[in-house]
């Protein structure tokens, strides 16, 4: 089918999403009257000014800096600013807007509050491994409370880009590879930031990003091209953005990447037809940092031309680039756009300000008292610790080397062991790493009886090329004066005197996030050498990992006793990790991104299609979809994560063998805690559509339940399956469930499952 005929069908076939946070009609009318009145007084320049979003202040998050911002605010040429906070800094600029500009229109204050404001939570990829929506919402709620107490009214979060490519450094900012889980998380975060009422003093605007498909960048290289079928888009990549829209997200950020030949920031189909007409989005769209200017090197024209394209496509606000500010008036005079195009965008920005209540109180978020008492409170830290504990994923635990005995002699080794700097991860907003807890500190806090000898063992980064780049961006890594051999020697000698070595390795926090694509996902060679030397002592080795993305850990998995993935766990990282290492908390995190054996397997993800020649594992079976030098399977599958206890699953029982119409089918298992610890388990439900009008994935997550079982305890877990759970976008992009056979899988991860079958009539 042709692109256009598919589009026509789309517009006709897909029902509108109804956003929460909608105003009652009378209120909406009042708002429109107010805004029409105001816009009646605005000059063209002032209207265009509302579309301008410069960056000011402390942080640089893109390639250029905004200039002359104060003067522009005074002239009414700024709609909002970002990268500054604190009541004092915000007051200074809001004062200019509401006291010195002609129409006294308040500013929005945006910032990348991505996983906490000052109290930093685990990086989003880590947060997603909790599989706990109430905790994820809570982290966003605390972030919004702190951000709003610090003058901010708008966060550039949640980032919901699905990705299947850990080479892409921004995997850390999202929730992994699954559209179902990603959608639930998108909703929870929007709710956490915005609550049900934007007029609350501690509610801020959320901004879902990066719309769209940014995580599917070719070769995992940041900002790179995406080319994708509509089928894949609708079924696999778009759902989390849509979930955010359905949850009432107030703003959307367009992404940098090209989509099937039209970069997102100039893509009318995406920003207007899909986002507004199909999904019913009624907020405003902001470009990403200089995203409009970047349409020039994308090859769409000069700055004036691309600014027209972006505005007409549906971008309302121009982040930093000033393409709108400097060219739209000329385009209006030359009749390349109409005043209605400008008015539309301007109205959307003013609506957001109105909804926040900024016209009644431009100083709503400026309150020194709140800033002094509501930020980094002991309670927020306690919540951050509790959430961090639940984000850690136990990947291996041979002979129950973990939890550590509280009186053990430990060699604590590695450049990330006595390290606060990296704990808060990338995009850690206003987070202060000096307030973070290192693992060494954490172990001393939670288990003072441990006998710990610390040895650094290796530099965090030795590779001169990587070191130069990340230090330029603030990694502050000072290479040790000792030689690599000396560092390793100390670590080995500490290990020899200990019962167990805990080796903390991984990436520097700044090796993840924006513009940090990697082609190797191995531990850096100097760290690997250290690990090999420590392992060669024959002592049990616990590898504690910190990293922004799945790594390739084949050697590690085969050679160390235990592996604990901790991502970058935030301000309370050290305490949380120590609690897990010592058994104060029994780990329950489950991977939300597949860990490959090697980079050659990428993209690798659990919900893939079957091919016509699926591989059964017989090495001599030549003409099959497989590698001759690697398994197809990942090292650790999606949904995987161990506990200190063990859970046994009964076979799946179904309430019926068929499902019809409005019925629901119950699929149940009994889970028993058969080990020696109380613990939590995420029971996962996957479904496979065996025959379809289009090919369907071998498994799709359709439900999960996190349960707590005391040792010896059993619990029956039941999932209700309805026709809705079986729907997908067919090739006409109709959202349908097709009659036929289905398989149900329930288990502890996407690989280890129990099966049953039913038929949809
Ligand atoms: C990033 C966005 C971020 C923006 C503002 C961009 O470079 O892609 O995620 O929100 O900068 O800091």
JSON list of N, CA and C in Angstrom, two decimals, residues 9-10 28 44 62 98 123 180 217 257 325 342 358 367 378 442 444 468 550 560 568 579 588 596 653 679 682 737 754:
[
{"chain": "A", "resi": 9, "resn": "UNK", "atom": "N", "xyz": [-6.12, 6.19, 5.38]},
{"chain": "A", "resi": 9, "resn": "UNK", "atom": "CA", "xyz": [-6.77, 5.18, 6.18]},
{"chain": "A", "resi": 9, "resn": "UNK", "atom": "C", "xyz": [-6.55, 5.46, 7.67]},
{"chain": "A", "resi": 10, "resn": "UNK", "atom": "N", "xyz": [-5.30, 5.84, 7.96]},
{"chain": "A", "resi": 10, "resn": "UNK", "atom": "CA", "xyz": [-4.95, 6.13, 9.35]},
{"chain": "A", "resi": 10, "resn": "UNK", "atom": "C", "xyz": [-5.87, 7.17, 9.94]},
{"chain": "A", "resi": 28, "resn": "UNK", "atom": "N", "xyz": [-12.17, 26.43, 29.93]},
{"chain": "A", "resi": 28, "resn": "UNK", "atom": "CA", "xyz": [-11.50, 26.47, 28.61]},
{"chain": "A", "resi": 28, "resn": "UNK", "atom": "C", "xyz": [-11.92, 27.74, 27.87]},
{"chain": "A", "resi": 44, "resn": "UNK", "atom": "N", "xyz": [3.34, 41.37, 15.93]},
{"chain": "A", "resi": 44, "resn": "UNK", "atom": "CA", "xyz": [3.86, 40.14, 15.30]},
{"chain": "A", "resi": 44, "resn": "UNK", "atom": "C", "xyz": [5.16, 39.73, 15.99]},
{"chain": "A", "resi": 62, "resn": "UNK", "atom": "N", "xyz": [23.94, 21.82, 24.63]},
{"chain": "A", "resi": 62, "resn": "UNK", "atom": "CA", "xyz": [23.97, 21.73, 23.17]},
{"chain": "A", "resi": 62, "resn": "UNK", "atom": "C", "xyz": [25.15, 22.50, 22.61]},
{"chain": "A", "resi": 98, "resn": "UNK", "atom": "N", "xyz": [7.86, 40.30, 33.63]},
{"chain": "A", "resi": 98, "resn": "UNK", "atom": "CA", "xyz": [6.56, 40.82, 34.09]},
{"chain": "A", "resi": 98, "resn": "UNK", "atom": "C", "xyz": [6.63, 42.26, 34.59]},
{"chain": "A", "resi": 123, "resn": "UNK", "atom": "N", "xyz": [19.31, 6.24, 36.96]},
{"chain": "A", "resi": 123, "resn": "UNK", "atom": "CA", "xyz": [19.05, 6.65, 35.57]},
{"chain": "A", "resi": 123, "resn": "UNK", "atom": "C", "xyz": [17.79, 5.93, 35.08]},
{"chain": "A", "resi": 180, "resn": "UNK", "atom": "N", "xyz": [5.19, -2.04, 25.64]},
{"chain": "A", "resi": 180, "resn": "UNK", "atom": "CA", "xyz": [4.13, -2.15, 26.66]},
{"chain": "A", "resi": 180, "resn": "UNK", "atom": "C", "xyz": [4.61, -1.55, 27.98]},
{"chain": "A", "resi": 217, "resn": "UNK", "atom": "N", "xyz": [18.06, 5.07, 15.77]},
{"chain": "A", "resi": 217, "resn": "UNK", "atom": "CA", "xyz": [19.11, 5.65, 14.92]},
{"chain": "A", "resi": 217, "resn": "UNK", "atom": "C", "xyz": [20.00, 4.56, 14.34]},
{"chain": "A", "resi": 257, "resn": "UNK", "atom": "N", "xyz": [16.22, 13.28, 14.54]},
{"chain": "A", "resi": 257, "resn": "UNK", "atom": "CA", "xyz": [16.49, 12.35, 13.45]},
{"chain": "A", "resi": 257, "resn": "UNK", "atom": "C", "xyz": [15.57, 12.50, 12.24]},
{"chain": "A", "resi": 325, "resn": "UNK", "atom": "N", "xyz": [12.73, 33.30, 15.47]},
{"chain": "A", "resi": 325, "resn": "UNK", "atom": "CA", "xyz": [12.87, 34.69, 15.87]},
{"chain": "A", "resi": 325, "resn": "UNK", "atom": "C", "xyz": [13.42, 35.56, 14.73]},
{"chain": "A", "resi": 342, "resn": "UNK", "atom": "N", "xyz": [1.45, 31.62, 12.82]},
{"chain": "A", "resi": 342, "resn": "UNK", "atom": "CA", "xyz": [2.13, 32.15, 14.02]},
{"chain": "A", "resi": 342, "resn": "UNK", "atom": "C", "xyz": [1.17, 32.16, 15.20]},
{"chain": "A", "resi": 358, "resn": "UNK", "atom": "N", "xyz": [0.20, 30.86, 35.57]},
{"chain": "A", "resi": 358, "resn": "UNK", "atom": "CA", "xyz": [1.26, 31.88, 35.62]},
{"chain": "A", "resi": 358, "resn": "UNK", "atom": "C", "xyz": [0.74, 33.29, 35.38]},
{"chain": "A", "resi": 367, "resn": "UNK", "atom": "N", "xyz": [9.89, 30.59, 45.51]},
{"chain": "A", "resi": 367, "resn": "UNK", "atom": "CA", "xyz": [9.61, 30.59, 46.94]},
{"chain": "A", "resi": 367, "resn": "UNK", "atom": "C", "xyz": [10.84, 30.08, 47.68]},
{"chain": "A", "resi": 378, "resn": "UNK", "atom": "N", "xyz": [15.60, 14.47, 54.06]},
{"chain": "A", "resi": 378, "resn": "UNK", "atom": "CA", "xyz": [15.90, 13.09, 54.46]},
{"chain": "A", "resi": 378, "resn": "UNK", "atom": "C", "xyz": [14.87, 12.11, 53.89]},
{"chain": "A", "resi": 442, "resn": "UNK", "atom": "N", "xyz": [28.79, 3.48, 51.63]},
{"chain": "A", "resi": 442, "resn": "UNK", "atom": "CA", "xyz": [27.56, 2.73, 51.85]},
{"chain": "A", "resi": 442, "resn": "UNK", "atom": "C", "xyz": [27.81, 1.47, 52.67]},
{"chain": "A", "resi": 444, "resn": "UNK", "atom": "N", "xyz": [30.21, 0.90, 54.73]},
{"chain": "A", "resi": 444, "resn": "UNK", "atom": "CA", "xyz": [30.52, 1.26, 56.13]},
{"chain": "A", "resi": 444, "resn": "UNK", "atom": "C", "xyz": [29.26, 1.68, 56.87]},
{"chain": "A", "resi": 468, "resn": "UNK", "atom": "N", "xyz": [39.99, 11.98, 26.84]},
{"chain": "A", "resi": 468, "resn": "UNK", "atom": "CA", "xyz": [40.04, 13.37, 26.40]},
{"chain": "A", "resi": 468, "resn": "UNK", "atom": "C", "xyz": [38.62, 13.92, 26.20]},
{"chain": "A", "resi": 550, "resn": "UNK", "atom": "N", "xyz": [23.32, -1.87, 28.33]},
{"chain": "A", "resi": 550, "resn": "UNK", "atom": "CA", "xyz": [23.82, -3.23, 28.42]},
{"chain": "A", "resi": 550, "resn": "UNK", "atom": "C", "xyz": [25.27, -3.30, 27.91]},
{"chain": "A", "resi": 560, "resn": "UNK", "atom": "N", "xyz": [33.38, -14.93, 36.74]},
{"chain": "A", "resi": 560, "resn": "UNK", "atom": "CA", "xyz": [33.26, -14.42, 38.12]},
{"chain": "A", "resi": 560, "resn": "UNK", "atom": "C", "xyz": [32.11, -15.14, 38.81]},
{"chain": "A", "resi": 568, "resn": "UNK", "atom": "N", "xyz": [23.48, 3.52, 37.12]},
{"chain": "A", "resi": 568, "resn": "UNK", "atom": "CA", "xyz": [23.97, 4.59, 38.00]},
{"chain": "A", "resi": 568, "resn": "UNK", "atom": "C", "xyz": [22.80, 4.89, 38.91]},
{"chain": "A", "resi": 579, "resn": "UNK", "atom": "N", "xyz": [23.12, -2.20, 50.76]},
{"chain": "A", "resi": 579, "resn": "UNK", "atom": "CA", "xyz": [21.98, -2.95, 51.32]},
{"chain": "A", "resi": 579, "resn": "UNK", "atom": "C", "xyz": [21.72, -4.24, 50.53]},
{"chain": "A", "resi": 588, "resn": "UNK", "atom": "N", "xyz": [15.41, -7.50, 43.31]},
{"chain": "A", "resi": 588, "resn": "UNK", "atom": "CA", "xyz": [14.20, -7.88, 42.58]},
{"chain": "A", "resi": 588, "resn": "UNK", "atom": "C", "xyz": [14.13, -7.25, 41.20]},
{"chain": "A", "resi": 596, "resn": "UNK", "atom": "N", "xyz": [23.39, -8.49, 25.00]},
{"chain": "A", "resi": 596, "resn": "UNK", "atom": "CA", "xyz": [23.89, -9.37, 23.95]},
{"chain": "A", "resi": 596, "resn": "UNK", "atom": "C", "xyz": [25.17, -10.11, 24.39]},
{"chain": "A", "resi": 653, "resn": "UNK", "atom": "N", "xyz": [-2.54, -22.47, 34.05]},
{"chain": "A", "resi": 653, "resn": "UNK", "atom": "CA", "xyz": [-3.89, -22.97, 33.83]},
{"chain": "A", "resi": 653, "resn": "UNK", "atom": "C", "xyz": [-4.74, -21.86, 33.22]},
{"chain": "A", "resi": 679, "resn": "UNK", "atom": "N", "xyz": [11.26, -12.59, 49.45]},
{"chain": "A", "resi": 679, "resn": "UNK", "atom": "CA", "xyz": [11.69, -11.83, 48.27]},
{"chain": "A", "resi": 679, "resn": "UNK", "atom": "C", "xyz": [10.55, -11.44, 47.36]},
{"chain": "A", "resi": 682, "resn": "UNK", "atom": "N", "xyz": [8.87, -10.50, 39.83]},
{"chain": "A", "resi": 682, "resn": "UNK", "atom": "CA", "xyz": [8.01, -9.92, 38.80]},
{"chain": "A", "resi": 682, "resn": "UNK", "atom": "C", "xyz": [7.53, -11.05, 37.90]},
{"chain": "A", "resi": 737, "resn": "UNK", "atom": "N", "xyz": [-7.88, -7.27, 16.55]},
{"chain": "A", "resi": 737, "resn": "UNK", "atom": "CA", "xyz": [-7.48, -8.60, 17.02]},
{"chain": "A", "resi": 737, "resn": "UNK", "atom": "C", "xyz": [-8.01, -9.57, 15.98]},
{"chain": "A", "resi": 754, "resn": "UNK", "atom": "N", "xyz": [6.43, -20.82, 31.24]},
{"chain": "A", "resi": 754, "resn": "UNK", "atom": "CA", "xyz": [5.50, -21.94, 31.09]},
{"chain": "A", "resi": 754, "resn": "UNK", "atom": "C", "xyz": [4.50, -21.55, 30.01]}
]
